[in-house]
mmCIF file of C-alpha atoms in Angstrom:
data_model
loop_
_atom_site.group_PDB
_atom_site.id
_atom_site.type_symbol
_atom_site.label_atom_id
_atom_site.label_comp_id
_atom_site.label_asym_id
_atom_site.label_seq_id
_atom_site.Cartn_x
_atom_site.Cartn_y
_atom_site.Cartn_z
ATOM 1 C CA GLN F 1 -125.989 -65.103 15.920
ATOM 2 C CA VAL F 2 -128.001 -65.281 12.712
ATOM 3 C CA LEU F 3 -131.400 -63.622 12.872
ATOM 4 C CA LEU F 4 -134.167 -63.425 10.304
ATOM 5 C CA ARG F 5 -137.128 -61.119 10.799
ATOM 6 C CA GLU F 6 -140.065 -60.962 8.388
ATOM 7 C CA SER F 7 -142.424 -58.053 7.836
ATOM 8 C CA GLY F 8 -145.012 -56.923 5.323
ATOM 9 C CA GLY F 9 -147.689 -59.531 5.789
ATOM 10 C CA GLY F 10 -151.362 -58.777 6.183
ATOM 11 C CA SER F 11 -154.734 -59.125 4.559
ATOM 12 C CA VAL F 12 -155.526 -58.414 0.936
ATOM 13 C CA GLN F 13 -158.305 -59.149 -1.479
ATOM 14 C CA ALA F 14 -157.883 -61.607 -4.314
ATOM 15 C CA GLY F 15 -156.020 -60.042 -7.191
ATOM 16 C CA GLY F 16 -154.095 -57.739 -4.888
ATOM 17 C CA SER F 17 -150.399 -57.530 -4.118
ATOM 18 C CA LEU F 18 -148.123 -57.718 -1.104
ATOM 19 C CA THR F 19 -144.390 -57.510 -0.633
ATOM 20 C CA LEU F 20 -142.781 -59.449 2.185
ATOM 21 C CA SER F 21 -139.422 -58.403 3.601
ATOM 22 C CA CYS F 22 -136.938 -60.359 5.662
ATOM 23 C CA ILE F 23 -133.971 -58.681 7.304
ATOM 24 C CA ILE F 24 -131.139 -61.180 7.623
ATOM 25 C CA THR F 25 -128.321 -60.405 10.032
ATOM 26 C CA GLY F 26 -125.393 -62.254 11.515
ATOM 27 C CA TYR F 27 -123.775 -63.853 8.501
ATOM 28 C CA THR F 28 -120.131 -63.094 7.924
ATOM 29 C CA THR F 29 -120.127 -64.382 4.358
ATOM 30 C CA ARG F 30 -120.816 -61.991 1.482
ATOM 31 C CA THR F 31 -123.268 -64.387 -0.127
ATOM 32 C CA ILE F 32 -125.970 -66.677 1.193
ATOM 33 C CA TYR F 33 -128.626 -69.069 -0.030
ATOM 34 C CA ALA F 34 -132.097 -67.863 0.910
ATOM 35 C CA ALA F 35 -135.691 -68.777 0.260
ATOM 36 C CA TRP F 36 -139.304 -68.197 1.117
ATOM 37 C CA PHE F 37 -141.534 -71.010 2.323
ATOM 38 C CA ARG F 38 -145.154 -71.082 3.358
ATOM 39 C CA GLN F 39 -147.289 -73.297 5.514
ATOM 40 C CA VAL F 40 -150.956 -73.835 6.124
ATOM 41 C CA PRO F 41 -151.991 -75.555 9.384
ATOM 42 C CA GLY F 42 -152.108 -79.287 8.856
ATOM 43 C CA ASN F 43 -149.905 -79.162 5.771
ATOM 44 C CA GLU F 44 -146.184 -79.476 5.252
ATOM 45 C CA ARG F 45 -144.102 -76.379 4.736
ATOM 46 C CA GLU F 46 -143.734 -75.780 1.012
ATOM 47 C CA ALA F 47 -141.111 -73.865 -0.901
ATOM 48 C CA VAL F 48 -142.141 -70.725 -2.702
ATOM 49 C CA ALA F 49 -138.950 -69.219 -4.152
ATOM 50 C CA GLY F 50 -135.194 -69.426 -3.671
ATOM 51 C CA ILE F 51 -132.209 -67.246 -4.437
ATOM 52 C CA TYR F 52 -128.430 -67.277 -4.256
ATOM 53 C CA THR F 53 -127.329 -63.753 -3.449
ATOM 54 C CA GLY F 54 -124.115 -64.254 -5.382
ATOM 55 C CA GLY F 55 -126.031 -64.341 -8.648
ATOM 56 C CA GLY F 56 -127.625 -66.809 -11.013
ATOM 57 C CA ALA F 57 -131.176 -67.707 -11.809
ATOM 58 C CA ASN F 58 -133.774 -67.643 -9.075
ATOM 59 C CA ASN F 59 -136.005 -70.597 -8.429
ATOM 60 C CA TYR F 60 -139.781 -70.698 -8.104
ATOM 61 C CA ALA F 61 -142.440 -73.211 -7.284
ATOM 62 C CA ASP F 62 -144.836 -73.741 -10.148
ATOM 63 C CA PHE F 63 -147.634 -71.866 -8.364
ATOM 64 C CA ALA F 64 -145.340 -68.866 -7.900
ATOM 65 C CA LYS F 65 -144.039 -68.523 -11.445
ATOM 66 C CA GLY F 66 -145.273 -65.383 -13.133
ATOM 67 C CA ARG F 67 -146.843 -64.014 -9.941
ATOM 68 C CA PHE F 68 -144.104 -63.911 -7.306
ATOM 69 C CA THR F 69 -140.612 -62.408 -7.485
ATOM 70 C CA ILE F 70 -137.800 -63.075 -5.032
ATOM 71 C CA SER F 71 -134.976 -60.589 -4.674
ATOM 72 C CA HIS F 72 -132.246 -59.555 -2.269
ATOM 73 C CA ASP F 73 -130.756 -56.164 -1.452
ATOM 74 C CA ASN F 74 -127.180 -56.749 -0.325
ATOM 75 C CA ALA F 75 -126.809 -53.224 1.039
ATOM 76 C CA LYS F 76 -129.849 -53.637 3.265
ATOM 77 C CA ASN F 77 -129.323 -57.339 4.062
ATOM 78 C CA THR F 78 -132.943 -57.791 3.134
ATOM 79 C CA LEU F 79 -134.735 -60.551 1.267
ATOM 80 C CA TYR F 80 -137.974 -59.710 -0.519
ATOM 81 C CA LEU F 81 -140.918 -61.579 -1.939
ATOM 82 C CA GLN F 82 -143.125 -59.543 -4.226
ATOM 83 C CA MET F 83 -146.479 -61.228 -4.626
ATOM 84 C CA THR F 84 -149.002 -60.174 -7.242
ATOM 85 C CA ASP F 85 -152.358 -61.509 -8.406
ATOM 86 C CA LEU F 86 -152.833 -63.106 -5.026
ATOM 87 C CA LYS F 87 -155.362 -65.898 -4.673
ATOM 88 C CA PRO F 88 -157.203 -67.222 -1.608
ATOM 89 C CA GLU F 89 -155.073 -70.371 -1.817
ATOM 90 C CA ASP F 90 -152.004 -68.202 -1.156
ATOM 91 C CA THR F 91 -153.264 -67.702 2.390
ATOM 92 C CA ALA F 92 -150.577 -69.091 4.684
ATOM 93 C CA THR F 93 -147.838 -68.285 7.124
ATOM 94 C CA TYR F 94 -144.769 -67.273 5.145
ATOM 95 C CA TYR F 95 -141.251 -67.932 6.376
ATOM 96 C CA CYS F 96 -137.892 -66.741 5.155
ATOM 97 C CA ALA F 97 -134.963 -69.114 5.415
ATOM 98 C CA ALA F 98 -131.233 -68.845 4.839
ATOM 99 C CA ASP F 99 -127.952 -70.706 4.919
ATOM 100 C CA ARG F 100 -124.391 -69.666 4.171
ATOM 101 C CA THR F 101 -123.405 -72.901 2.432
ATOM 102 C CA SER F 102 -124.562 -74.749 -0.655
ATOM 103 C CA LYS F 103 -125.133 -77.935 1.342
ATOM 104 C CA PHE F 104 -123.377 -79.839 -1.456
ATOM 105 C CA GLY F 105 -125.953 -78.749 -3.995
ATOM 106 C CA ALA F 106 -129.012 -79.681 -1.963
ATOM 107 C CA PRO F 107 -132.231 -78.700 -3.765
ATOM 108 C CA TRP F 108 -133.358 -75.171 -3.026
ATOM 109 C CA HIS F 109 -136.868 -76.307 -2.227
ATOM 110 C CA ARG F 110 -135.849 -78.654 0.544
ATOM 111 C CA ALA F 111 -136.549 -77.034 3.907
ATOM 112 C CA GLY F 112 -133.825 -79.041 5.635
ATOM 113 C CA ARG F 113 -131.058 -77.369 3.635
ATOM 114 C CA TYR F 114 -131.620 -74.074 5.482
ATOM 115 C CA SER F 115 -130.261 -73.645 8.980
ATOM 116 C CA ALA F 116 -131.834 -70.313 9.878
ATOM 117 C CA TRP F 117 -135.502 -69.385 9.835
ATOM 118 C CA GLY F 118 -137.662 -66.403 10.555
ATOM 119 C CA GLN F 119 -140.600 -66.549 12.919
ATOM 120 C CA GLY F 120 -143.170 -66.460 10.125
ATOM 121 C CA ILE F 121 -145.682 -63.866 9.034
ATOM 122 C CA GLU F 122 -149.327 -64.223 8.138
ATOM 123 C CA VAL F 123 -150.741 -63.543 4.703
ATOM 124 C CA THR F 124 -154.504 -63.709 4.240
ATOM 125 C CA VAL F 125 -156.142 -63.406 0.842
ATOM 126 C CA SER F 126 -159.905 -63.029 0.787
ATOM 127 C CA SER F 127 -162.122 -63.776 -2.179
#
């Protein structure tokens, strides 16, 4: 059974930093496709950043470029999202997502290409 469990959320003032973690267990493959999404009530879930743990360039939404960094520690089976220079508009519930297949090259930012999701964790940025 594949399980994803996020941690590291909380409240921070604008300009501050947070690092989200997501422990991913249950995959038998050495590499996976993983991503962070976020959602505000009433809005669709939007992609933040994506990674292929086998290597290659990471992907970022425009709002995340230069501020957020996605990474993965294979030894710890943990996905990270380092967030800096946080803004009030970054307030959302953040979700980690993963899949063991490439889904025939499906875009990283498409939520439907990931079969496993975490429960979500709150991030609140105050002005």
